[in-house]
Coordinates of C-alpha atoms and ligand atoms in Angstrom, one line a residue:
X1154 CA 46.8 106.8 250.6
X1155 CA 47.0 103.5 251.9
X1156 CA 43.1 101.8 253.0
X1157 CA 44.8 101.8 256.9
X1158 CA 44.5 105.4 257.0
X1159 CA 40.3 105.2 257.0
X1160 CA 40.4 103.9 260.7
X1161 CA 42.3 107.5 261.7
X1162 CA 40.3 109.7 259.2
X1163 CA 37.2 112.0 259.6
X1164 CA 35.2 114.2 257.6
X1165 CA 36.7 117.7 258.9
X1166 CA 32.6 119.6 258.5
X1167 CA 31.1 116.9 260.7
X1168 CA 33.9 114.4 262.2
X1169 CA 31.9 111.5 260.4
X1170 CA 34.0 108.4 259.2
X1171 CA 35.0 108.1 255.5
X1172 CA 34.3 105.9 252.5
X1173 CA 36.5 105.1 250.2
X1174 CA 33.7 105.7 247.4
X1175 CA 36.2 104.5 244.4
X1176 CA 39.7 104.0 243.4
X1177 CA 40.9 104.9 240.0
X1178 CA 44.6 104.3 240.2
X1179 CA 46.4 101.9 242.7
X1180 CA 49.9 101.5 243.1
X1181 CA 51.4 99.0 245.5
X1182 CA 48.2 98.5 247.5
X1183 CA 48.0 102.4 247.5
X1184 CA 45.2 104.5 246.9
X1185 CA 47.0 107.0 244.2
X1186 CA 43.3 108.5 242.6
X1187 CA 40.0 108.1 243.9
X1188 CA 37.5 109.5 246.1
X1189 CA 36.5 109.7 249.9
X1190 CA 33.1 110.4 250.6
X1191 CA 31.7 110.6 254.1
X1192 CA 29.1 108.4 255.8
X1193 CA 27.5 110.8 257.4
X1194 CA 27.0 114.1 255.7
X1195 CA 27.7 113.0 252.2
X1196 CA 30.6 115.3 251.2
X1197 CA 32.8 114.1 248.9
X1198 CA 36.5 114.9 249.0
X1199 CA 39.5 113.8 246.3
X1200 CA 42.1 111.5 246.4
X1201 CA 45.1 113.0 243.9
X1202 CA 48.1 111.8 243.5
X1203 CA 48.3 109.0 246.7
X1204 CA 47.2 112.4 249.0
X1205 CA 43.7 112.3 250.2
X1206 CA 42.8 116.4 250.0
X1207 CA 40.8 118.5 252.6
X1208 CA 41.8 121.5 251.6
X1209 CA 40.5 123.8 248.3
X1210 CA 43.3 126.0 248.1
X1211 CA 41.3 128.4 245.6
X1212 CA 38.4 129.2 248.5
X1213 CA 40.9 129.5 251.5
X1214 CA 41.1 132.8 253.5
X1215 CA 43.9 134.7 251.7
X1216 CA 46.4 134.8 254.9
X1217 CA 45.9 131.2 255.4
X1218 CA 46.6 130.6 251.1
X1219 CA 49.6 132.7 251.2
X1220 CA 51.1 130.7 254.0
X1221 CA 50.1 127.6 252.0
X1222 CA 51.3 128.9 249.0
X1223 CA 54.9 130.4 250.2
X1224 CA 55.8 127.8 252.4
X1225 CA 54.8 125.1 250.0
X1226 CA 57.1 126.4 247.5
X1227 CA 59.8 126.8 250.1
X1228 CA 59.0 122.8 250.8
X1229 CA 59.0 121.8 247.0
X1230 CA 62.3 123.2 246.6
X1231 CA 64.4 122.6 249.7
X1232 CA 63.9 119.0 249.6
X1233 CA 67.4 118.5 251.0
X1234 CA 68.0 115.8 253.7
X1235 CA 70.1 116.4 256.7
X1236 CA 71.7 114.3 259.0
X1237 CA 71.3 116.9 261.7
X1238 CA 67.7 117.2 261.7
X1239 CA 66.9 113.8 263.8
X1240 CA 69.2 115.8 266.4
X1241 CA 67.3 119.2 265.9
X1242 CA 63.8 117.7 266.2
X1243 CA 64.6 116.0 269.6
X1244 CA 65.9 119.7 270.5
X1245 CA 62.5 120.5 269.7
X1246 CA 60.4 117.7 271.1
X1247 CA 62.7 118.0 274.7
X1248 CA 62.3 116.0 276.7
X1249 CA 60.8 113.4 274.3
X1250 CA 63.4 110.8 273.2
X1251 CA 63.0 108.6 270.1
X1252 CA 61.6 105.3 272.4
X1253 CA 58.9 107.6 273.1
X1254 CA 57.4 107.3 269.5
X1255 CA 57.6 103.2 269.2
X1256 CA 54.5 101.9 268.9
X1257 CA 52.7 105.4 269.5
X1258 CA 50.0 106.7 266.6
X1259 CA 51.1 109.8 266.4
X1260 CA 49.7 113.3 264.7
X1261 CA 52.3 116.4 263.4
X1262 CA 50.4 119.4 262.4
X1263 CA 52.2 120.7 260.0
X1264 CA 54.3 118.5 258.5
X1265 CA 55.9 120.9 255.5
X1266 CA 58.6 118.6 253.4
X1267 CA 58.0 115.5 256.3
X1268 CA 61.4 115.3 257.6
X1269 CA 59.8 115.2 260.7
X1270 CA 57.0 112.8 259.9
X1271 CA 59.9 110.2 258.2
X1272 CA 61.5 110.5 261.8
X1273 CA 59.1 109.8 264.2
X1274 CA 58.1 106.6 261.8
X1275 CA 61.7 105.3 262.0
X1276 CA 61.7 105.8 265.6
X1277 CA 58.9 103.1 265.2
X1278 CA 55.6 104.6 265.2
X1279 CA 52.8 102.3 264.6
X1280 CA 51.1 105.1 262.4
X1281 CA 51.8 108.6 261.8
X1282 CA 49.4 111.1 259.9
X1283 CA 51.2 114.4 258.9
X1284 CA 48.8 117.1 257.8
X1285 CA 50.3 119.9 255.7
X1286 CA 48.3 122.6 253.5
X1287 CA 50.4 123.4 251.1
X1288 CA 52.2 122.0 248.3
X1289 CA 54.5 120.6 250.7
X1290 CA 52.9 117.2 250.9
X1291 CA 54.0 116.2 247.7
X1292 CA 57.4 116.4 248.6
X1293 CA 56.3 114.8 252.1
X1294 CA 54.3 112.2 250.0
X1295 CA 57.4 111.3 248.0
X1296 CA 60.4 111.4 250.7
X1297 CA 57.7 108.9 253.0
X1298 CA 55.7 106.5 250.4
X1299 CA 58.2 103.6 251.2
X1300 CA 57.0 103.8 255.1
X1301 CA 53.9 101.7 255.2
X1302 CA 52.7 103.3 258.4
X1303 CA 53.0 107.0 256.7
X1304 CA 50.1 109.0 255.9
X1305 CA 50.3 112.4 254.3
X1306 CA 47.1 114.3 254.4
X1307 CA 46.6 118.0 252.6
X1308 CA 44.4 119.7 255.1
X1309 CA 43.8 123.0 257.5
X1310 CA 45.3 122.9 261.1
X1311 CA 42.1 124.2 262.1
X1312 CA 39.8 121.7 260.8
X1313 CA 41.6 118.1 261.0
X1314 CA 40.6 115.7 259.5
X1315 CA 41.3 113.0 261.6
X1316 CA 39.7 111.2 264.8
X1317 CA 40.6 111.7 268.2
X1318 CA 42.8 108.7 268.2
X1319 CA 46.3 110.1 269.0
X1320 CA 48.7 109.2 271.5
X1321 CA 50.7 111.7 270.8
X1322 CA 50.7 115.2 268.5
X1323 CA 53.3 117.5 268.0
X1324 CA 54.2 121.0 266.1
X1325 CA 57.0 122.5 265.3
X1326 CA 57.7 125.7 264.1
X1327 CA 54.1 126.0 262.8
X1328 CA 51.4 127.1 265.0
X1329 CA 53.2 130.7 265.0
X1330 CA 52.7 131.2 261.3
X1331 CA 48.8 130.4 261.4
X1332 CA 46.4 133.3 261.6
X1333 CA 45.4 132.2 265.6
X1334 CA 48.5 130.6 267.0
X1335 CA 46.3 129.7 270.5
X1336 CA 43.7 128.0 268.3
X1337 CA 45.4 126.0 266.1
X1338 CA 47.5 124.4 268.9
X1339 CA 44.1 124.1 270.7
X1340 CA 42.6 122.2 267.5
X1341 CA 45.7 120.1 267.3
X1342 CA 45.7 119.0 271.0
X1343 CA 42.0 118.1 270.6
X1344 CA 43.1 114.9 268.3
X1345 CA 45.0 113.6 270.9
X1346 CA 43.1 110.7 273.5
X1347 CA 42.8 111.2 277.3
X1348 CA 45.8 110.6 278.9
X1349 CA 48.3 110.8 275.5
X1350 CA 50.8 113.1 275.1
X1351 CA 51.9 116.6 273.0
X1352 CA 54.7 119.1 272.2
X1353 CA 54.8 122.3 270.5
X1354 CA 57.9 124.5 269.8
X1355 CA 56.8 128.2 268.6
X1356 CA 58.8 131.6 268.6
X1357 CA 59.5 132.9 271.5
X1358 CA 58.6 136.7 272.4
X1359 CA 61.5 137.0 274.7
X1360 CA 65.1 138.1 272.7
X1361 CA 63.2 138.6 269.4
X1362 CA 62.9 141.9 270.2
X1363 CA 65.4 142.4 267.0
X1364 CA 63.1 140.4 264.8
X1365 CA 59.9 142.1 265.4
X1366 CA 61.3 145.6 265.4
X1367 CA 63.9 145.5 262.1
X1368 CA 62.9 142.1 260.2
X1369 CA 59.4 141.8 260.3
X1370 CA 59.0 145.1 258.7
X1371 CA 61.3 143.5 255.8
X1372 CA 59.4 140.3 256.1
X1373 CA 55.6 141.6 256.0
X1374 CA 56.0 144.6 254.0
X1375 CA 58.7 142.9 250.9
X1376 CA 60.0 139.6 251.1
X1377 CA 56.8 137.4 251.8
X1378 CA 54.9 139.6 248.9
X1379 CA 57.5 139.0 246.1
X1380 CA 57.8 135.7 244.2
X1381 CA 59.2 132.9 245.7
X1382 CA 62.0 132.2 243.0
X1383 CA 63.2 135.7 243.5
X1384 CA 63.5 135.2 246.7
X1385 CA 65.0 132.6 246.4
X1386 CA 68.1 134.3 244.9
X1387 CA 67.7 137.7 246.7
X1388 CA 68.0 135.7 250.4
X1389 CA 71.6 134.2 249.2
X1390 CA 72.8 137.9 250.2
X1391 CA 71.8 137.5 253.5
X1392 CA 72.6 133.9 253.7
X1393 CA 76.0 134.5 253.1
X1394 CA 76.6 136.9 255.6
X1395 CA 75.4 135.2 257.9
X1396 CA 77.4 131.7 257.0
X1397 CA 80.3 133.7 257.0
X1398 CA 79.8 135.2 260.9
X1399 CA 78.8 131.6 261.4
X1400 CA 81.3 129.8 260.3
X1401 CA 84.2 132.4 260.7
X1402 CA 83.5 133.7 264.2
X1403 CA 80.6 132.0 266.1
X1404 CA 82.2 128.7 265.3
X1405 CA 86.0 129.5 266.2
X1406 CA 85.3 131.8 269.7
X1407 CA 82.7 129.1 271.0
X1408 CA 85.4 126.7 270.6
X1409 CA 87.9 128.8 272.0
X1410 CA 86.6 130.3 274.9
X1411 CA 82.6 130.0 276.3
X1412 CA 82.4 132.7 278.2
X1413 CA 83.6 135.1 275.4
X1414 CA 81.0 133.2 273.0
X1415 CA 78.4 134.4 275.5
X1416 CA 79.0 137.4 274.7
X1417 CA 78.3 137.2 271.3
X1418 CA 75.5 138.7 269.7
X1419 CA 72.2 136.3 269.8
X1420 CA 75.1 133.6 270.5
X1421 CA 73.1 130.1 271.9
X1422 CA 71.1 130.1 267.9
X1423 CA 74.2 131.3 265.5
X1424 CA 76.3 128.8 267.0
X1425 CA 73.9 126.5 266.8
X1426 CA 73.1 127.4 262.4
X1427 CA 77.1 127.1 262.7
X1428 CA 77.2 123.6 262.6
X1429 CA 74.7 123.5 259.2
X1430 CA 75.9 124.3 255.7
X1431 CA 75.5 126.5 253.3
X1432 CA 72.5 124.7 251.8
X1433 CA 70.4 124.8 255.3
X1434 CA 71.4 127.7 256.1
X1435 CA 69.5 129.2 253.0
X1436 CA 66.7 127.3 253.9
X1437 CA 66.7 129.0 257.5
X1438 CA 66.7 132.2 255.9
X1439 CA 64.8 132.0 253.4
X1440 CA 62.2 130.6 255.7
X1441 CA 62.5 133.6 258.2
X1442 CA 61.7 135.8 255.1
X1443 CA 58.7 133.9 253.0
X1444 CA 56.3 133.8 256.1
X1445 CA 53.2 136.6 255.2
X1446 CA 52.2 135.8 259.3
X1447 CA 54.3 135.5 262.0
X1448 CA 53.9 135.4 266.1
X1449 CA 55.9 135.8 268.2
X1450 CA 54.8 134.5 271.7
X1451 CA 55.8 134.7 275.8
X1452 CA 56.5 132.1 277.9
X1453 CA 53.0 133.2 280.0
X1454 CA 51.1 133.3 276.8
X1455 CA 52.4 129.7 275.9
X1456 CA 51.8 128.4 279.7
X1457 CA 48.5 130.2 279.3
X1458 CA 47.8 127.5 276.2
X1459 CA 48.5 124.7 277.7
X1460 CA 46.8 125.3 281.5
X1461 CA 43.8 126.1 278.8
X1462 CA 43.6 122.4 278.0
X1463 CA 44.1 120.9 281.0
X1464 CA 47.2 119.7 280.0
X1465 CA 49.4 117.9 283.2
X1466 CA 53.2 117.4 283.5
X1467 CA 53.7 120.0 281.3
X1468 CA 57.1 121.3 280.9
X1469 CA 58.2 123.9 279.1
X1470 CA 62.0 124.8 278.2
X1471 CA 63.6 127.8 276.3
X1472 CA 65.3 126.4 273.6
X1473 CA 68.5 128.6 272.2
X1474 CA 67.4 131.4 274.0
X1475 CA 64.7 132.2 271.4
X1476 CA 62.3 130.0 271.1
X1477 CA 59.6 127.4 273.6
X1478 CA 59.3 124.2 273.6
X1479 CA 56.6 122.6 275.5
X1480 CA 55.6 118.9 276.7
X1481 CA 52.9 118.0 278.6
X1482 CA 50.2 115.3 279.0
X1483 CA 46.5 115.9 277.7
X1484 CA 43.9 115.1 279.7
Ligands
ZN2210 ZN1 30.8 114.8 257.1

């Protein structure tokens, strides 16, 4: 934790600003052990390994710890880089553009491996905080420590614990697995300042209708209850089948001919996961599979989040047919 990240920190019980009460390791003008303690109710949180921690994982609500837990070991071991995913997080953050991040500070709720949080500081962000739960910020921790304007936090989307002092916030693919979808995006939006900006990309409802009726029985009743290194190995089955429809058909007829393509099967997402390898591609999967929660929500349930807020401008797209993306300005 570098000393910078004080002026964007609160104490998540009572939103007072934190102390650094000591330091006990420092590397490179970072804060690697020590302890924050806040000025105003006096509770004391740790600083391990560069990561300031808000989170107890051992007294967390159980759906909110198996999230942590499953996902976190999906992020400690699919620590692979891609060149695609600058590309796939502007899919996501449409219609933001990288210019929109220079000199922004800037919030990402759940920032898993922080592939996302390395992005928007390249794009030129004067700070970004991701927040994560799980063990996933150690891998964000390592894959950002040589960006100076980084700042991985281990903390609950429901109780940040930062100040309102963002210009911009954003979410992907993260609100849906929390226990209260509406509330965490609510929570998140309430970091940002009047007038600053936010995006969220969640599940949609819409052409999931698949999902919810044959995997999410799979999903909540086996594969998010078994162990994660079993799963690992048991979702190459279905990995390979579907790199092989991928690559082998979605690929060749949407290259061929477009209108055949459309009538593929689910066609605007496989092509897409045609264009990533093997290695991603399990990491999809095995991603659809580890998550104990999962929502799947309508466009009018996601409009219905943001005219909540008071949000203005807000735009919202359908993004591969399957999924929402919205935009919007906070007021
Ligand atoms: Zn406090």
């Amino acid at each position: 934790m570098r000393e910078r990240a004080l002026d964007l920190l609160a104490c998540p019980a009572c939103g007072g600003d934190l102390l650094l009460a000591y330091a006990s390791k420092y590397e490179q003008k970072e804060v690697i052990d020590g302890q924050l303690t806040c000025k105003k109710c006096v509770r004391e949180y740790g600083i391990t390994g560069g990561i300031p921690r808000f989170v107890d994982l051992a007294k967390l609500e159980s759906d909110k710890a198996e999230t942590a837990e499953n996902f976190g070991w999906q992020w400690t071991h699919f620590t692979q880089e891609d060149p695609r995913y600058s590309d796939q997080l502007l899919g996501w953050l449409q219609p933001v553009k990288p210019e929109f991040f220079s000199g922004k500070t800037i919030l990402e709720g759940g920032c898993g491996k922080g592939r996302h949080t390395k992005l928007a500081a390249e794009w030129g962000a004067a700070d970004v905080v991701g927040v994560d739960m799980g063990d996933g910020v150690e891998s964000a921790f390592a894959l950002t420590r040589h960006l100076p304007n980084v700042h991985i936090v281990q903390a609950d989307i429901f109780k940040l614990p930062v100040k309102r002092a963002f210009d911009y916030a954003f979410s992907v693919g993260v609100l849906h697995h929390t226990p209260d979808p509406r509330r965490a995006f609510t929570s998140l939006v309430s970091k940002v300042k009047p007038g600053g900006h936010a995006s969220a990309w969640v599940y949609g409802a819409e052409n999931n209708e698949w999902i919810t009726n044959y995997v999410d029985p799979i999903r909540t009743g086996f594969t998010s209850q078994i162990r994660q290194p079993l799963l690992y190995q048991l979702s190459k089955l279905p990995t390979l089948g579907l790199f092989l429809t991928t690559k082998l058909v979605y690929r060749p007829v949407n290259a061929i001919s477009r209108s055949a393509a459309s009538r593929l099967f689910y066609n605007d997402y496989l092509s897409h996961l045609a264009s990533f390898g093997w290695r991603e591609q399990h990491n999809i999967v095995f991603d659809h599979l580890v998550a104990p929660t999962a929502f799947y929500i309508s466009k009018k349930e996601f409009e219905r989040w943001w005219q909540e807020i008071g949000a203005e401008d807000v735009q919202i797209t359908w993004h591969n047919r399957n999924s929402w993306c919205g935009f919007g300005r906070v007021a």
